[in-house]
Amino acid sequence: MRLIPLLLTGAIATLTLVAAPPAFAQGGASTPFTLTTGTERTPEQLAVRFDKADLAFTVRPVTESIEGVATLDFTATAPLTRIVVELDTVFAIAAIAVDGQTLAADQWSNPDGRLTITLPRALAAGDATAIRIAYAGQPHKARNAPWDGGFVWSTTPDGKPWIATAVQGEGCDLFWPCIDHSQGEPARVDLHITVPSDLSAPSNGRFLGKTDNDDGTHTWNWSAAHPDTYAIALNIGPYVELTAPYQSRFGNTVPLHFWHLSTDKPERAAALFAEFPKMLDFYEATVGPFPFGDEKMGVVETPHLGMEHQTINAYGNAYKLDGKGYDWLLQHELAHEWFGNQMTNATWDDMWLHEGLGSYMQPLYARWLNGDRYMEAELATMRLTLQNRFPLVSGRAQDSGTVYTDATGPGLDLYYKGALVAHSLRLLIGDEAFHRSVTRLVYGRADPRPGNFRPLYATTPDFIRLVEDEAGRDLKWFFDAYVYQAALPDLQMTRAGDRVTLQWVTASGPFPMPVEVEVDGRSRKLDMRNGQSTFSAPASAHILIDPHNKVLRRLDFVDAWQARQREEGPTAPRH
Ligand SMILES: [Zn+2]
């Protein structure tokens, strides 16, 4: 089951671990509140527009600590007397100023990681304010990034600092003051990252140059439009940089950048870099324009496996080849530039829109490169992993821990069941309707071109509405069964003499999913109106249901295999 090392299976596991108190700590370990993300926003957070975050970090590898100065620009959308952001209590806050006026210590409090600041002057709707927060400390360390995230303080083989952050499961508040919710995206984030001069600090967005501080450090300056909150990432190391321009099929030129560690096999880094334009062309043909073409497609080698940091994707797959014909990790993380960063789920309950559609892009890419066999092989491997214990979508706003923990949410099914649902949907409604639905979901329009769209939020009902519009028919039954129910639809066959009856059984009501059968090698299509169909076939005939595996459904042989796995423990990876 080598294909399972997918991202973030254990985000909530951090809650049960006890961290050693950091030397700079204000309040010991990160609180459970800090270590989850997507908790419902406060009324104060719902009453602001987050215009900009200007984030200056000094990163000190020797003490594994940071100093931060964050200036947060908000515009009130309703009368407001307080500003509320999230920031890990492991940091000591040196000072908070509002519009240049330093606050007394009793004008703010941060008991559990939700920092409440009383404004010296109430804001009316439309008023802007700038909140400056200076803080320092040892940020939460990742136990097992990217699944269990935080800071990774690593070293290169030759002993140089090699540092990364990955905070998808815990949120932006692990190292900067933010609204730790998927809808908390600032319109812009500027970054100023100060690091020892022999290290590089590639980050999100456009590079605005670096300055020499004449004290053995340099400051790297970046600016990113509409970054996903957990996409803001620090990456620091003695990097070698590869660059090239990419000529898009949409007419624009996208700068490609890859920061990697020096290696005695530079041809491997070059081969991965050569995959960038091929993957971009697939995504631009399949979904639409690369969403951040005026910034860059950036990738940085990290000490952890990977994460979809907007325009600075983390790559830690060590240039492995696995016979698929492409680097699955890079291809998966790149998917999130469309499914995650351009189109962001409204709450974590809609996470399958990121991970399911994003994971479907790998088998589709396998087909794009090498044909049906390689797509089908990936889909078959995915099928073996489905747990079907919780529906992909609950219909309620959820935080990330609830969604990713197997005991409370769909966990890995977000990826593979999501991908297989997308596959069945594509084969049901056809390529054109499927691709147009996905394009409209991602860009909010069917004709995206560079410059005519901005990042947006989406929900599962948004997607269903688009699919029904493009397919020109009601598909509530499809999503009710596959997305809002845990159990897979079950196609039951009964034979009485030469009468054969196929009947769909679901917990969600009628399921008119058409299915093809082969009767002694002869194909026939059953429309399954009302969820069932009867036909005649000799009692001795061999009947093969769904010969092209178009329809996701419960399968006896997979259930039996999974039961055996549970009984005997996982077997060795298959060849
Ligand atoms: Zn992913």
mmCIF file with all atom_site columns, C-alpha atoms and ligand atoms in Angstrom, residues 6-8 168 230 306-308 328-329 332-336 339 351 354-356 358-359 362 404 415, ligand 1:
data_model
loop_
_atom_site.group_PDB
_atom_site.id
_atom_site.type_symbol
_atom_site.label_atom_id
_atom_site.label_alt_id
_atom_site.label_comp_id
_atom_site.label_asym_id
_atom_site.label_entity_id
_atom_site.label_seq_id
_atom_site.pdbx_PDB_ins_code
_atom_site.Cartn_x
_atom_site.Cartn_y
_atom_site.Cartn_z
_atom_site.occupancy
_atom_site.B_iso_or_equiv
_atom_site.pdbx_formal_charge
_atom_site.auth_seq_id
_atom_site.auth_comp_id
_atom_site.auth_asym_id
_atom_site.auth_atom_id
_atom_site.pdbx_PDB_model_num
ATOM   1  C  CA . LEU A 1 6   ? -1.089  10.860 1.396   1.00 0.00 ? 6   LEU A CA 1
ATOM   2  C  CA . LEU A 1 7   ? -1.037  14.127 3.108   1.00 0.00 ? 7   LEU A CA 1
ATOM   3  C  CA . LEU A 1 8   ? -2.447  14.910 6.461   1.00 0.00 ? 8   LEU A CA 1
ATOM   4  C  CA . GLN A 1 168 ? -2.189  22.729 6.965   1.00 0.00 ? 168 GLN A CA 1
ATOM   5  C  CA . TYR A 1 230 ? -2.075  27.743 5.466   1.00 0.00 ? 230 TYR A CA 1
ATOM   6  C  CA . GLY A 1 306 ? 5.242   17.838 0.530   1.00 0.00 ? 306 GLY A CA 1
ATOM   7  C  CA . MET A 1 307 ? 2.536   20.485 0.844   1.00 0.00 ? 307 MET A CA 1
ATOM   8  C  CA . GLU A 1 308 ? 0.564   22.711 -1.486  1.00 0.00 ? 308 GLU A CA 1
ATOM   9  C  CA . TRP A 1 328 ? 3.166   11.818 -8.217  1.00 0.00 ? 328 TRP A CA 1
ATOM   10 C  CA . LEU A 1 329 ? 4.009   14.042 -5.260  1.00 0.00 ? 329 LEU A CA 1
ATOM   11 C  CA . HIS A 1 332 ? -0.518  16.117 -6.551  1.00 0.00 ? 332 HIS A CA 1
ATOM   12 C  CA . GLU A 1 333 ? 0.733   19.260 -4.813  1.00 0.00 ? 333 GLU A CA 1
ATOM   13 C  CA . LEU A 1 334 ? 0.542   21.187 -8.068  1.00 0.00 ? 334 LEU A CA 1
ATOM   14 C  CA . ALA A 1 335 ? -3.146  20.176 -8.371  1.00 0.00 ? 335 ALA A CA 1
ATOM   15 C  CA . HIS A 1 336 ? -3.812  22.269 -5.281  1.00 0.00 ? 336 HIS A CA 1
ATOM   16 C  CA . PHE A 1 339 ? -8.052  22.844 -6.126  1.00 0.00 ? 339 PHE A CA 1
ATOM   17 C  CA . MET A 1 351 ? -12.299 19.391 1.675   1.00 0.00 ? 351 MET A CA 1
ATOM   18 C  CA . HIS A 1 354 ? -9.464  19.979 -2.788  1.00 0.00 ? 354 HIS A CA 1
ATOM   19 C  CA . GLU A 1 355 ? -8.313  16.437 -2.179  1.00 0.00 ? 355 GLU A CA 1
ATOM   20 C  CA . GLY A 1 356 ? -10.767 14.374 -4.231  1.00 0.00 ? 356 GLY A CA 1
ATOM   21 C  CA . GLY A 1 358 ? -6.921  17.062 -6.771  1.00 0.00 ? 358 GLY A CA 1
ATOM   22 C  CA . SER A 1 359 ? -6.255  13.320 -6.426  1.00 0.00 ? 359 SER A CA 1
ATOM   23 C  CA . GLN A 1 362 ? -2.998  11.978 -11.014 1.00 0.00 ? 362 GLN A CA 1
ATOM   24 C  CA . TYR A 1 404 ? -9.212  14.245 8.868   1.00 0.00 ? 404 TYR A CA 1
ATOM   25 C  CA . TYR A 1 415 ? -8.597  11.687 -1.486  1.00 0.00 ? 415 TYR A CA 1
HETATM 26 ZN ZN . ZN  B 2 .   ? -3.479  17.046 -1.229  1.00 0.00 ? 1   ZN  B ZN 1
#
